[in-house]
PDB file of C-alpha atoms and ligand atoms in Angstrom:
ATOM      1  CA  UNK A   1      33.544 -14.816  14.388  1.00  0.00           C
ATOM      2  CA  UNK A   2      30.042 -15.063  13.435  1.00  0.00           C
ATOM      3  CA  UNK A   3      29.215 -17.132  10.268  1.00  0.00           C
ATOM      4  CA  UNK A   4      26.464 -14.634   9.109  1.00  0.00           C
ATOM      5  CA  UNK A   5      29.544 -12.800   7.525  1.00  0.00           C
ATOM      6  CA  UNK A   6      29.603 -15.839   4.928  1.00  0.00           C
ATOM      7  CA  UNK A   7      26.504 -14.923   3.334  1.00  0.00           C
ATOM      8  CA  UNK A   8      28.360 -11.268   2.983  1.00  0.00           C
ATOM      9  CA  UNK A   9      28.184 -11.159  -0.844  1.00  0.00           C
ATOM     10  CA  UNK A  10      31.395  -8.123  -0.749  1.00  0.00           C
ATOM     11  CA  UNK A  11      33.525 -10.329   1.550  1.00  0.00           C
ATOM     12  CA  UNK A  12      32.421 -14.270   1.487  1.00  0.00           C
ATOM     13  CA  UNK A  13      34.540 -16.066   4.074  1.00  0.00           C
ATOM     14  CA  UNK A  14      35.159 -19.816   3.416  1.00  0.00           C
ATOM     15  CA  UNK A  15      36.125 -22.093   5.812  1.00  0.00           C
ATOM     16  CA  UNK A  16      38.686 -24.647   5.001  1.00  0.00           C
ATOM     17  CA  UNK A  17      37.204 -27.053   8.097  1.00  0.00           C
ATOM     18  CA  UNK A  18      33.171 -26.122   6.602  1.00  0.00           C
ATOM     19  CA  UNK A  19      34.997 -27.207   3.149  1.00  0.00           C
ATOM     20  CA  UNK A  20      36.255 -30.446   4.785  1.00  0.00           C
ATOM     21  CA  UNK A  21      32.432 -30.987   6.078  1.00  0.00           C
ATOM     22  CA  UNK A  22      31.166 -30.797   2.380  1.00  0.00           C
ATOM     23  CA  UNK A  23      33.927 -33.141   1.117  1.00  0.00           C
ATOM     24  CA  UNK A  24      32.913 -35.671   4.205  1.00  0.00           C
ATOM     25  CA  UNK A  25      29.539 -35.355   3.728  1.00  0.00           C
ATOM     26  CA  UNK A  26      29.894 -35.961  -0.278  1.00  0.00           C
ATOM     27  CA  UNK A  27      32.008 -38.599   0.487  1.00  0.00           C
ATOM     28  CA  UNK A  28      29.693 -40.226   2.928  1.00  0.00           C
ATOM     29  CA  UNK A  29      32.563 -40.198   5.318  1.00  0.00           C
ATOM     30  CA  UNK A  30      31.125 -37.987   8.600  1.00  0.00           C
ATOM     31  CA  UNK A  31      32.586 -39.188  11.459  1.00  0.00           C
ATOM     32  CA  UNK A  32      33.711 -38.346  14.950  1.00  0.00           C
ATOM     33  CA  UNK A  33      36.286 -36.138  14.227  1.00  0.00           C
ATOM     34  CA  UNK A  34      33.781 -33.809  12.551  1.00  0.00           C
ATOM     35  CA  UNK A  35      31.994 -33.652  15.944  1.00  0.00           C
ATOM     36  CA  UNK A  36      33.950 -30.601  17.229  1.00  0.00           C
ATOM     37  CA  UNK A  37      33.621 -28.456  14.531  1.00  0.00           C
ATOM     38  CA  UNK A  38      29.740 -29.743  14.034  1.00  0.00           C
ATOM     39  CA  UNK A  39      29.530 -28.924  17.530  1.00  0.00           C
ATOM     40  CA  UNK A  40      30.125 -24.875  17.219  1.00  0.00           C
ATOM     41  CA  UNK A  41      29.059 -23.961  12.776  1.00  0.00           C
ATOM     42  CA  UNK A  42      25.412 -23.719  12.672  1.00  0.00           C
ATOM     43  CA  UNK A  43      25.665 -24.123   9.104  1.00  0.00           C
ATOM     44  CA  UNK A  44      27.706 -27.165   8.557  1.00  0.00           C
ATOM     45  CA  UNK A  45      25.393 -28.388  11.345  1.00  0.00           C
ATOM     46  CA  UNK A  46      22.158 -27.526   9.486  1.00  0.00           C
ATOM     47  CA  UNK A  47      24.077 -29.101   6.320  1.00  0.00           C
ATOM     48  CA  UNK A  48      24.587 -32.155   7.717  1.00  0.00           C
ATOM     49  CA  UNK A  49      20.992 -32.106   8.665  1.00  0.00           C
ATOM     50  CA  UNK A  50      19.410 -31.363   5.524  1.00  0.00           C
ATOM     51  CA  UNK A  51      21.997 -33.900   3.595  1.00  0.00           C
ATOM     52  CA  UNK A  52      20.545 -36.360   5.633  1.00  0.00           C
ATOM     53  CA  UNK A  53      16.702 -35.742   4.762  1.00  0.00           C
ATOM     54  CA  UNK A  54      18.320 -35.820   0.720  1.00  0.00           C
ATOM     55  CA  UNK A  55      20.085 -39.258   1.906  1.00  0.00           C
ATOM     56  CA  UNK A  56      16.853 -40.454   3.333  1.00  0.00           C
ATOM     57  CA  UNK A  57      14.681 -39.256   0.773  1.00  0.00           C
ATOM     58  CA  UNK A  58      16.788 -40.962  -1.599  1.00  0.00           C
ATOM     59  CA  UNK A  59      16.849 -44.302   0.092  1.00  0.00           C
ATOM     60  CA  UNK A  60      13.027 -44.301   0.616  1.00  0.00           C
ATOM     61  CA  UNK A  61      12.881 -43.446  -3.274  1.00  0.00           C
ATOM     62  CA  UNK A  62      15.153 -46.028  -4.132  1.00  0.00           C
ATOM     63  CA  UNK A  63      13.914 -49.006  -2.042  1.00  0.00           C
ATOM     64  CA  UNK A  64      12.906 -51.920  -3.491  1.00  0.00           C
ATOM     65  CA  UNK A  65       9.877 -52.086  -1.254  1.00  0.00           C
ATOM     66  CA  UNK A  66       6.401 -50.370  -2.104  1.00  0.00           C
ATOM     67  CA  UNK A  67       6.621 -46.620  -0.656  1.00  0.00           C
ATOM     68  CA  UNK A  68       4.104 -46.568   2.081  1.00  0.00           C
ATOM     69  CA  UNK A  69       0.782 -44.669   1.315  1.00  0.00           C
ATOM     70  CA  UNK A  70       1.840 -41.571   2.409  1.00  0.00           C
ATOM     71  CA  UNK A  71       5.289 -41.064   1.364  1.00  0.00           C
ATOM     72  CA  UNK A  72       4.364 -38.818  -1.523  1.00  0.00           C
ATOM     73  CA  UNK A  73       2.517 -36.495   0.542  1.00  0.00           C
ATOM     74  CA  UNK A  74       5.844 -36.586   3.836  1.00  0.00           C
ATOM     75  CA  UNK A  75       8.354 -36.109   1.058  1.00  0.00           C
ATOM     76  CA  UNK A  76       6.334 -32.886  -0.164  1.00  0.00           C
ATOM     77  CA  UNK A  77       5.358 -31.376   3.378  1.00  0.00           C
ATOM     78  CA  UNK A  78       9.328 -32.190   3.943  1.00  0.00           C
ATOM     79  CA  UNK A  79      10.049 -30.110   0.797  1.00  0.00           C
ATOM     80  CA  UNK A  80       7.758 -27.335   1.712  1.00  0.00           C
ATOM     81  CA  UNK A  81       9.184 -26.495   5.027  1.00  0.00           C
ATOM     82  CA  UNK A  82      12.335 -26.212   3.260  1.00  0.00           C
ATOM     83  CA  UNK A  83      11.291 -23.668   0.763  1.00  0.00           C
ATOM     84  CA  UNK A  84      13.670 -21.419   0.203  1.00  0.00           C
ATOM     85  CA  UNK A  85      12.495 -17.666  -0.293  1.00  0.00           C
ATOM     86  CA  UNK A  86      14.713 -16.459  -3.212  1.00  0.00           C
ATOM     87  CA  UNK A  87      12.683 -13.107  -4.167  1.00  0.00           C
ATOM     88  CA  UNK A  88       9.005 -13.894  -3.317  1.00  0.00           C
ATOM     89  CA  UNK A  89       7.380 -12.378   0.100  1.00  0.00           C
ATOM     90  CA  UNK A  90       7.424 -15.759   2.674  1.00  0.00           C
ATOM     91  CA  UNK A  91       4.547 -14.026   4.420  1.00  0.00           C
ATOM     92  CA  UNK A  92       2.981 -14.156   1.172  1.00  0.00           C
ATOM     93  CA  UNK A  93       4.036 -17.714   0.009  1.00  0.00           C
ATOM     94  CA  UNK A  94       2.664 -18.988   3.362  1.00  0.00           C
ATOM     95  CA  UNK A  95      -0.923 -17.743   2.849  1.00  0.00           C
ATOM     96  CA  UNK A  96      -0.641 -19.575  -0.425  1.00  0.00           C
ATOM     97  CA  UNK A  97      -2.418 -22.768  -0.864  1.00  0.00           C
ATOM     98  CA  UNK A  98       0.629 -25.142  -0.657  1.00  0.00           C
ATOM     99  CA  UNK A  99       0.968 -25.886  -5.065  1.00  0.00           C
ATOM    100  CA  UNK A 100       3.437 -26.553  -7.296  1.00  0.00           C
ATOM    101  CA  UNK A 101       5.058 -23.044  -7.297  1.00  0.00           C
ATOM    102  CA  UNK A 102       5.946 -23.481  -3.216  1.00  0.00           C
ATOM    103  CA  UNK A 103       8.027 -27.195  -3.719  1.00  0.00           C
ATOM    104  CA  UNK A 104      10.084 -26.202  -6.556  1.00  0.00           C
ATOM    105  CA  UNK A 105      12.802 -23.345  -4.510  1.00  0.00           C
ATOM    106  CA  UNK A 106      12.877 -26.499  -1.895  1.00  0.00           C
ATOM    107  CA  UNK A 107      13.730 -28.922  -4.263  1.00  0.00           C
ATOM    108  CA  UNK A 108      16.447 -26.542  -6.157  1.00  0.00           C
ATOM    109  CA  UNK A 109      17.502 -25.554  -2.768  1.00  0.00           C
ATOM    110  CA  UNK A 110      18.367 -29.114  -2.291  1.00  0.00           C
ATOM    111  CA  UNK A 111      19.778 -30.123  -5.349  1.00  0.00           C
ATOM    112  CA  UNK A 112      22.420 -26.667  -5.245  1.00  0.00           C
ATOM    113  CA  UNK A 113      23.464 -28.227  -1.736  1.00  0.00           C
ATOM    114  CA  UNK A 114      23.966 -31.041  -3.344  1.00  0.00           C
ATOM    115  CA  UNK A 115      26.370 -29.136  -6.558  1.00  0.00           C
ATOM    116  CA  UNK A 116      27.671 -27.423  -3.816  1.00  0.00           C
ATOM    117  CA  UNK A 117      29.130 -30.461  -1.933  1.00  0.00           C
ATOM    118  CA  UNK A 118      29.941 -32.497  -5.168  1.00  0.00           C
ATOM    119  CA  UNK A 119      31.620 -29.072  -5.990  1.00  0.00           C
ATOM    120  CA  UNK A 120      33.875 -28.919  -3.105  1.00  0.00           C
ATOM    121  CA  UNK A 121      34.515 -32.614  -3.445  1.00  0.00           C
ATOM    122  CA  UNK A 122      35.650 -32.259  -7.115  1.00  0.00           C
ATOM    123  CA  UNK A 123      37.808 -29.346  -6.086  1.00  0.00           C
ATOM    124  CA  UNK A 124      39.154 -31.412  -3.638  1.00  0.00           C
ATOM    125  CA  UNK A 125      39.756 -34.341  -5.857  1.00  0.00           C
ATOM    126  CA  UNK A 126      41.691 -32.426  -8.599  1.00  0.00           C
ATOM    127  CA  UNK A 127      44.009 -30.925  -5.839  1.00  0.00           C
ATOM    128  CA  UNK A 128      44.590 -34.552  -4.895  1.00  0.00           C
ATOM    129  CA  UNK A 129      45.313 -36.368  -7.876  1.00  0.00           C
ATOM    130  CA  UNK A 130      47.480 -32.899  -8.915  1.00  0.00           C
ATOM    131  CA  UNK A 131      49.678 -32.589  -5.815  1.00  0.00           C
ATOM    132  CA  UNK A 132      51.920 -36.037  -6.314  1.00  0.00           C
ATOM    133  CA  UNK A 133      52.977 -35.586  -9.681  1.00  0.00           C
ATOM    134  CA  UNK A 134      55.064 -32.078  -8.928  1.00  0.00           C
ATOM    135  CA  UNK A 135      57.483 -32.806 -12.322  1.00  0.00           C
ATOM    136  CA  UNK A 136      54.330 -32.250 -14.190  1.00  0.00           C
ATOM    137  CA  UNK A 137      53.364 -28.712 -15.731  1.00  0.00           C
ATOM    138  CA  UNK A 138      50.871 -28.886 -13.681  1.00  0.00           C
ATOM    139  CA  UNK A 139      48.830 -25.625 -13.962  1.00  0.00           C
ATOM    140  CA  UNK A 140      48.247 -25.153 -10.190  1.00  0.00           C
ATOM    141  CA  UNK A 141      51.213 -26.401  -8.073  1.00  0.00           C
ATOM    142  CA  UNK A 142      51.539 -26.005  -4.820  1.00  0.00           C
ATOM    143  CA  UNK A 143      54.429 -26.799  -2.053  1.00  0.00           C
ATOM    144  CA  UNK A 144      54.650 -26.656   1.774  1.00  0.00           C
ATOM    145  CA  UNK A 145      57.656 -26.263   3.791  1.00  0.00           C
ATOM    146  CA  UNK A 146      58.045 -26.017   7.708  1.00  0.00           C
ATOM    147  CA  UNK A 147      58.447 -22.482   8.422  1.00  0.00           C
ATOM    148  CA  UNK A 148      61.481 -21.338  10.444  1.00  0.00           C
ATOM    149  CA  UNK A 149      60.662 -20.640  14.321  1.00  0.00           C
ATOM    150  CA  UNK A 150      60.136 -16.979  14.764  1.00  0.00           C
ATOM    151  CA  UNK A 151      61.749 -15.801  18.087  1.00  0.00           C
ATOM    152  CA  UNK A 152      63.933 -18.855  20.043  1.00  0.00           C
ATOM    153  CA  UNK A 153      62.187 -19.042  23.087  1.00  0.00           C
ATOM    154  CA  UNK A 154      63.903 -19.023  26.551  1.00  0.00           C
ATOM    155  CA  UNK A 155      66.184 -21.723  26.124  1.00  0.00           C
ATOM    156  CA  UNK A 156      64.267 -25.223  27.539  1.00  0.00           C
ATOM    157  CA  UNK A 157      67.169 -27.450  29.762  1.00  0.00           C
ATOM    158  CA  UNK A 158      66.245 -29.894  26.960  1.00  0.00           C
ATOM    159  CA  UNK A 159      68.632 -27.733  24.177  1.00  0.00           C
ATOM    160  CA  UNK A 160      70.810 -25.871  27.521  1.00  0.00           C
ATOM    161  CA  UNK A 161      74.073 -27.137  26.106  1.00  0.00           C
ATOM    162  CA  UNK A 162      76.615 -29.156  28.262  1.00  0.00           C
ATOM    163  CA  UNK A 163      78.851 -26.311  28.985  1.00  0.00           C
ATOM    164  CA  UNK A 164      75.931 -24.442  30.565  1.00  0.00           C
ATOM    165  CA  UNK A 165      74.797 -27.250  32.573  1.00  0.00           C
ATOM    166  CA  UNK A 166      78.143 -27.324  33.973  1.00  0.00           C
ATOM    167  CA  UNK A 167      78.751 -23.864  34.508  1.00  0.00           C
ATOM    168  CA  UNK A 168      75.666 -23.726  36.687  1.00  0.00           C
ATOM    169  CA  UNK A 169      76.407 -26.979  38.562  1.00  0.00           C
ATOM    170  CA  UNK A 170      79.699 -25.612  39.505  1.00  0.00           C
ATOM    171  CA  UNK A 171      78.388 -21.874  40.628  1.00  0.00           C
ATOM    172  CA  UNK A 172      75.129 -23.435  41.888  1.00  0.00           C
ATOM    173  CA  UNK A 173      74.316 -24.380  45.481  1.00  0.00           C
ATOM    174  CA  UNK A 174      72.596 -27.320  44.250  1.00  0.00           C
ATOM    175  CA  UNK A 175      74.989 -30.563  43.333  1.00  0.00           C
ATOM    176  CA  UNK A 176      72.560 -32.654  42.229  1.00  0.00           C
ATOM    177  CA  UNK A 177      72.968 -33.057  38.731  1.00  0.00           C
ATOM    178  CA  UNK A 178      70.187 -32.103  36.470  1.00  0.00           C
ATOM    179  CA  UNK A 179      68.866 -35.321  34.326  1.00  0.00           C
ATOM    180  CA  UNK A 180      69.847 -34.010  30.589  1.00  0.00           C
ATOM    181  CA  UNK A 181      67.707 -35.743  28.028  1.00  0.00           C
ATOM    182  CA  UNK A 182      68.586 -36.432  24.490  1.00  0.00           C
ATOM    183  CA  UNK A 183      67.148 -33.203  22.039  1.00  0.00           C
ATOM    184  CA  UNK A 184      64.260 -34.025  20.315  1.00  0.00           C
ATOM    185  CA  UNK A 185      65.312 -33.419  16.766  1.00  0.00           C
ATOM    186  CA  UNK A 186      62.181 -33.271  14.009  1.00  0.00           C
ATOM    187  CA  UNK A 187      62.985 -34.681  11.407  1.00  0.00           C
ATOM    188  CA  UNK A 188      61.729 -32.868   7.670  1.00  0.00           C
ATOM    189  CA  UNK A 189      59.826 -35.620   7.079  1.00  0.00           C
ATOM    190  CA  UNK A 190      57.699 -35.380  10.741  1.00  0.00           C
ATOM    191  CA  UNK A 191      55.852 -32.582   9.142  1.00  0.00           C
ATOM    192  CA  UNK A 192      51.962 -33.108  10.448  1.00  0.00           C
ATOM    193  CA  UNK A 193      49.696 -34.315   7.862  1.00  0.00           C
ATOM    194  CA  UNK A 194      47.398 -31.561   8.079  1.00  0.00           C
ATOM    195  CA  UNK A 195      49.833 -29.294   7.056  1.00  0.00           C
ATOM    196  CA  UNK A 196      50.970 -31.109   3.991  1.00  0.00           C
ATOM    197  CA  UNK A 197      47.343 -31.203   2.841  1.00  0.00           C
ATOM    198  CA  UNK A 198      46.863 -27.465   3.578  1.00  0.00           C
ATOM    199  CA  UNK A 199      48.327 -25.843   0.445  1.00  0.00           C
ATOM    200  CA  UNK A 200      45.920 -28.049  -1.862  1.00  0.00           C
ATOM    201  CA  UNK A 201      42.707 -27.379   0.311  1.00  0.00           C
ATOM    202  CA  UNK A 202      43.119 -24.021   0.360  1.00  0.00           C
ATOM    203  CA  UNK A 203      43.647 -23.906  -3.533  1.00  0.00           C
ATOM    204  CA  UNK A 204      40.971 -25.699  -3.974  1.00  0.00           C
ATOM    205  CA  UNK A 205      38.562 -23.399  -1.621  1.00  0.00           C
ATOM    206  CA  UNK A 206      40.342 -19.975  -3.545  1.00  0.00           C
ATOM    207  CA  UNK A 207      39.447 -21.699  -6.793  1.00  0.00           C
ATOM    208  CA  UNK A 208      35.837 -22.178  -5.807  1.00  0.00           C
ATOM    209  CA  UNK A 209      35.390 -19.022  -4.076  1.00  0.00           C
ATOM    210  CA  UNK A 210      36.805 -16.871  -7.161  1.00  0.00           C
ATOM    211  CA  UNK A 211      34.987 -19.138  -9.950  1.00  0.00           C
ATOM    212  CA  UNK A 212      31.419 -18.424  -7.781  1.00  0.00           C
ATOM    213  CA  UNK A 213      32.314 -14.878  -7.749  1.00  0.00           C
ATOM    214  CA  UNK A 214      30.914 -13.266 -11.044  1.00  0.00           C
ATOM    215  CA  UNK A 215      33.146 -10.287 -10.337  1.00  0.00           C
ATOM    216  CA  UNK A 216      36.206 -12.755 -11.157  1.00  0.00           C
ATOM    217  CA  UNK A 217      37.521 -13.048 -15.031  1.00  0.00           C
ATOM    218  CA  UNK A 218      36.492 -16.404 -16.075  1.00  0.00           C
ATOM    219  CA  UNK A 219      39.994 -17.246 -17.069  1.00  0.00           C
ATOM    220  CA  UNK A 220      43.235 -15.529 -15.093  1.00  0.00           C
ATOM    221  CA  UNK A 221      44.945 -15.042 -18.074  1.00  0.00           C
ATOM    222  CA  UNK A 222      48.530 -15.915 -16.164  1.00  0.00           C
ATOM    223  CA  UNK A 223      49.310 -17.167 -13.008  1.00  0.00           C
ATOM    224  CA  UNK A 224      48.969 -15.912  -9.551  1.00  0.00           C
ATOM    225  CA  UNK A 225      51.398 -17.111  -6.859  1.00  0.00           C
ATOM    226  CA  UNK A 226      50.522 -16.878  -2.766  1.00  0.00           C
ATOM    227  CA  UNK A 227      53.556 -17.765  -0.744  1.00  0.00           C
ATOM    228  CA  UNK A 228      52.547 -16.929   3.382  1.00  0.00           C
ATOM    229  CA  UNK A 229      52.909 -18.588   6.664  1.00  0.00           C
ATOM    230  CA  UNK A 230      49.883 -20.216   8.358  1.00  0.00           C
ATOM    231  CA  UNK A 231      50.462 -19.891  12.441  1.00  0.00           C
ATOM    232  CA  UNK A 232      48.914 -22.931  14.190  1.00  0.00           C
ATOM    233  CA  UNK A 233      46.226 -20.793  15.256  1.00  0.00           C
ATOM    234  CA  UNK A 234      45.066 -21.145  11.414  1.00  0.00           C
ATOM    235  CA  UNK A 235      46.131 -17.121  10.891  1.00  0.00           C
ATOM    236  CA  UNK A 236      47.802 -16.376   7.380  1.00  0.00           C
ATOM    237  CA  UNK A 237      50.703 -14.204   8.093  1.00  0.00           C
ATOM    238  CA  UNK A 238      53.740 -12.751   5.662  1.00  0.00           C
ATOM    239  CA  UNK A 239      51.749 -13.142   2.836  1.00  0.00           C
ATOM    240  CA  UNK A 240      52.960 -11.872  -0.747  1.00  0.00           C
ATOM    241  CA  UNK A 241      50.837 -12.527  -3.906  1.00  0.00           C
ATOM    242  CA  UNK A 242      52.491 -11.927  -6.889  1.00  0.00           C
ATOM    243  CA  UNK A 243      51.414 -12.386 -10.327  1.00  0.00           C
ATOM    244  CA  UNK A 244      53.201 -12.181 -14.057  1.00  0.00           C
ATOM    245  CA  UNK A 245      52.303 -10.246 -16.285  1.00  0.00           C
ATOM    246  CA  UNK A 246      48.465  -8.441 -17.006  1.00  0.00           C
ATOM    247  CA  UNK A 247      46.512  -9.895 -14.437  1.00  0.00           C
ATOM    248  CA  UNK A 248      45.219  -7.322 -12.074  1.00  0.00           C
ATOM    249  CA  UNK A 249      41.827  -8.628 -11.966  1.00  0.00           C
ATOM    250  CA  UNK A 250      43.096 -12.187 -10.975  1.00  0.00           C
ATOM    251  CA  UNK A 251      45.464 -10.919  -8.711  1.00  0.00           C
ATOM    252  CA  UNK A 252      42.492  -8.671  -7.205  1.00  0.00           C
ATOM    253  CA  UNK A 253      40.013 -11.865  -7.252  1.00  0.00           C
ATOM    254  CA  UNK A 254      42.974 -14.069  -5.061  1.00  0.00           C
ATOM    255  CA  UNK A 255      43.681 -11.020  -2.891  1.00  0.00           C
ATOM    256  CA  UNK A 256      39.945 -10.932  -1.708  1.00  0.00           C
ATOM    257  CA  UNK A 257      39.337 -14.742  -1.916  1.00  0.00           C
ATOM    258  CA  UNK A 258      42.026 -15.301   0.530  1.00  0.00           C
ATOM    259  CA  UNK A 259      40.903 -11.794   3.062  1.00  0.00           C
ATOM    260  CA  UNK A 260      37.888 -14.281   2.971  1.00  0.00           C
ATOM    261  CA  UNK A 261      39.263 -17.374   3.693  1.00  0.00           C
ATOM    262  CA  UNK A 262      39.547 -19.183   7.807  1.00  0.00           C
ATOM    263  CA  UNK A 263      42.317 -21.945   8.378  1.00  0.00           C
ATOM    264  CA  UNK A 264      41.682 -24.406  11.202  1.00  0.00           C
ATOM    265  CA  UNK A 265      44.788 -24.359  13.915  1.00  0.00           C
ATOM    266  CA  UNK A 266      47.601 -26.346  12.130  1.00  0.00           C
ATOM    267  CA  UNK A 267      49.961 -28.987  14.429  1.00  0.00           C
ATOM    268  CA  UNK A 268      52.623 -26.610  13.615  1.00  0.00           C
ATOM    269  CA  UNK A 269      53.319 -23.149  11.680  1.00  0.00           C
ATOM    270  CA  UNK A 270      53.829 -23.772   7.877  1.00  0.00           C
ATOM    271  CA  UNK A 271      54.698 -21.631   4.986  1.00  0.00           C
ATOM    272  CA  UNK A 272      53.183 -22.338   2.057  1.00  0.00           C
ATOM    273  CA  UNK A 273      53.210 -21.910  -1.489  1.00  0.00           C
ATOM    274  CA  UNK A 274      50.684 -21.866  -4.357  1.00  0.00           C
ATOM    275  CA  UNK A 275      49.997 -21.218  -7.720  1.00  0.00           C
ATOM    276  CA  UNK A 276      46.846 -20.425  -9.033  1.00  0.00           C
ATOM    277  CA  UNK A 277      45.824 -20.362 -12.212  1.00  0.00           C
ATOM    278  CA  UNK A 278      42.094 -20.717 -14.103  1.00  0.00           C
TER     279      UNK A 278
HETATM  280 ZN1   ZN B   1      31.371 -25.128   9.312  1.00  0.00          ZN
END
């Protein structure tokens, strides 16, 4: 899937591991679990890039040392190749003498980054400090539960039952009996951690996506409920949204938020549940 579709103003797609990026990069918290998905998204790649000129910048701004001679003039050739054309000709702004006019789009361009990754780390925060206190009224809840297995495979010899192992020992040519291993029962509680943190993320990245989009109400005016099942392959599937009462532009703001919106592969399939509500 190609990630020029995100700059698709009709249909932006968010990406709950691009999300994760911005949080880790806010947080100053990049690692090498990041390096996968760094690996393959140009854009969290070029993020991470130009967070790290902003980080350097800052430290060079902020050191207690005398800025060498020339830092004045590096941090504002830095800024210029940055510039970021908003509605001026770049053919035109590049036959300008380099002034004031060219450094300010960088600069901006560099502090929305910034808003964009505090943002996402807010959003993230909220859906944090929400999600363990379920008895409250909170306004946006949300709940995960295991999803039941679709089809029952072909039957492993791990759940064969006993009868059936002896059945075919005593019809079978073979005698030699076949080792029979205690089930491996999951327990509730053995849900993957991923999953338990997937309902919050992904109200968090709705929320963001539908308060960016100027199309949206600013308030919902009630609440809109998502309950689907996210396969491990990150797909949403069975998914109802229903909302109460008058709210057919929230409900048509969380409908296209979440047509916009890419899971990473979960350890296991998970139905989920979430209110939203702004
Ligand atoms: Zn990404």
């Amino acid at each position: 899937m190609s990630h020029d579709e995100k700059r698709d103003e009709l249909a932006p797609v968010v990406s709950l591991e691009c999300a994760r990026i911005a949080d880790a990069l806010a947080e100053g918290t990049i690692g090498p679990e990041h390096e996968e998905h760094l690996n393959h998204c140009a854009d969290c790649a070029a993020l991470v890039m130009e967070m790290d000129s902003v980080t350097s910048l800052l430290a060079e701004a902020t050191a207690p040392v005398t800025p060498p001679r020339d830092f004045a003039s590096r941090v504002l050739d830095r800024a210029n190749t940055l510039t970021l054309d908003l509605d001026s000709d770049p053919y035109e702004d590049a036959t300008k003498e380099r002034g004031a006019n060219a450094r300010w789009p960088a600069l901006a361009a560099l502090a929305s980054i910034a808003a964009v990754a505090l943002a996402f780390w807010a959003g993230g925060m909220q859906a944090k400090l929400e999600a363990p206190e379920r008895a409250a009224p909170a306004a946006n809840q949300v709940a995960v539960a295991p999803a039941a297995p679709v089809a029952p495979a072909t039957s492993s010899p791990t759940t064969v039952d006993r009868a059936e192992v002896t059945l075919r020992q005593a019809g079978g040519a073979e005698l030699a009996p076949e080792p029979v291993q205690p089930a491996v029962v999951p327990e509730p509680a053995a849900i993957p951690e991923p999953s338990l943190d997937i309902p919050s993320e992904i109200q968090a990245a709705l929320l963001q996506v539908i308060e960016d989009n100027d199309g949206c109400p600013k308030t919902s005016g009630g609440s809109v409920r998502i309950t689907a099942t996210v396969e491990p392959t990150g797909a949403i599937v069975d998914r109802q949204i229903v909302s109460s009462g008058d709210v057919t532009q929230a409900h048509r703001c969380v409908t296209e938020a979440l047509d916009g919106l890419k899971l990473p592969p979960l350890a296991q399939r998970a139905r989920v549940t979430l209110d939203l509500r702004w």
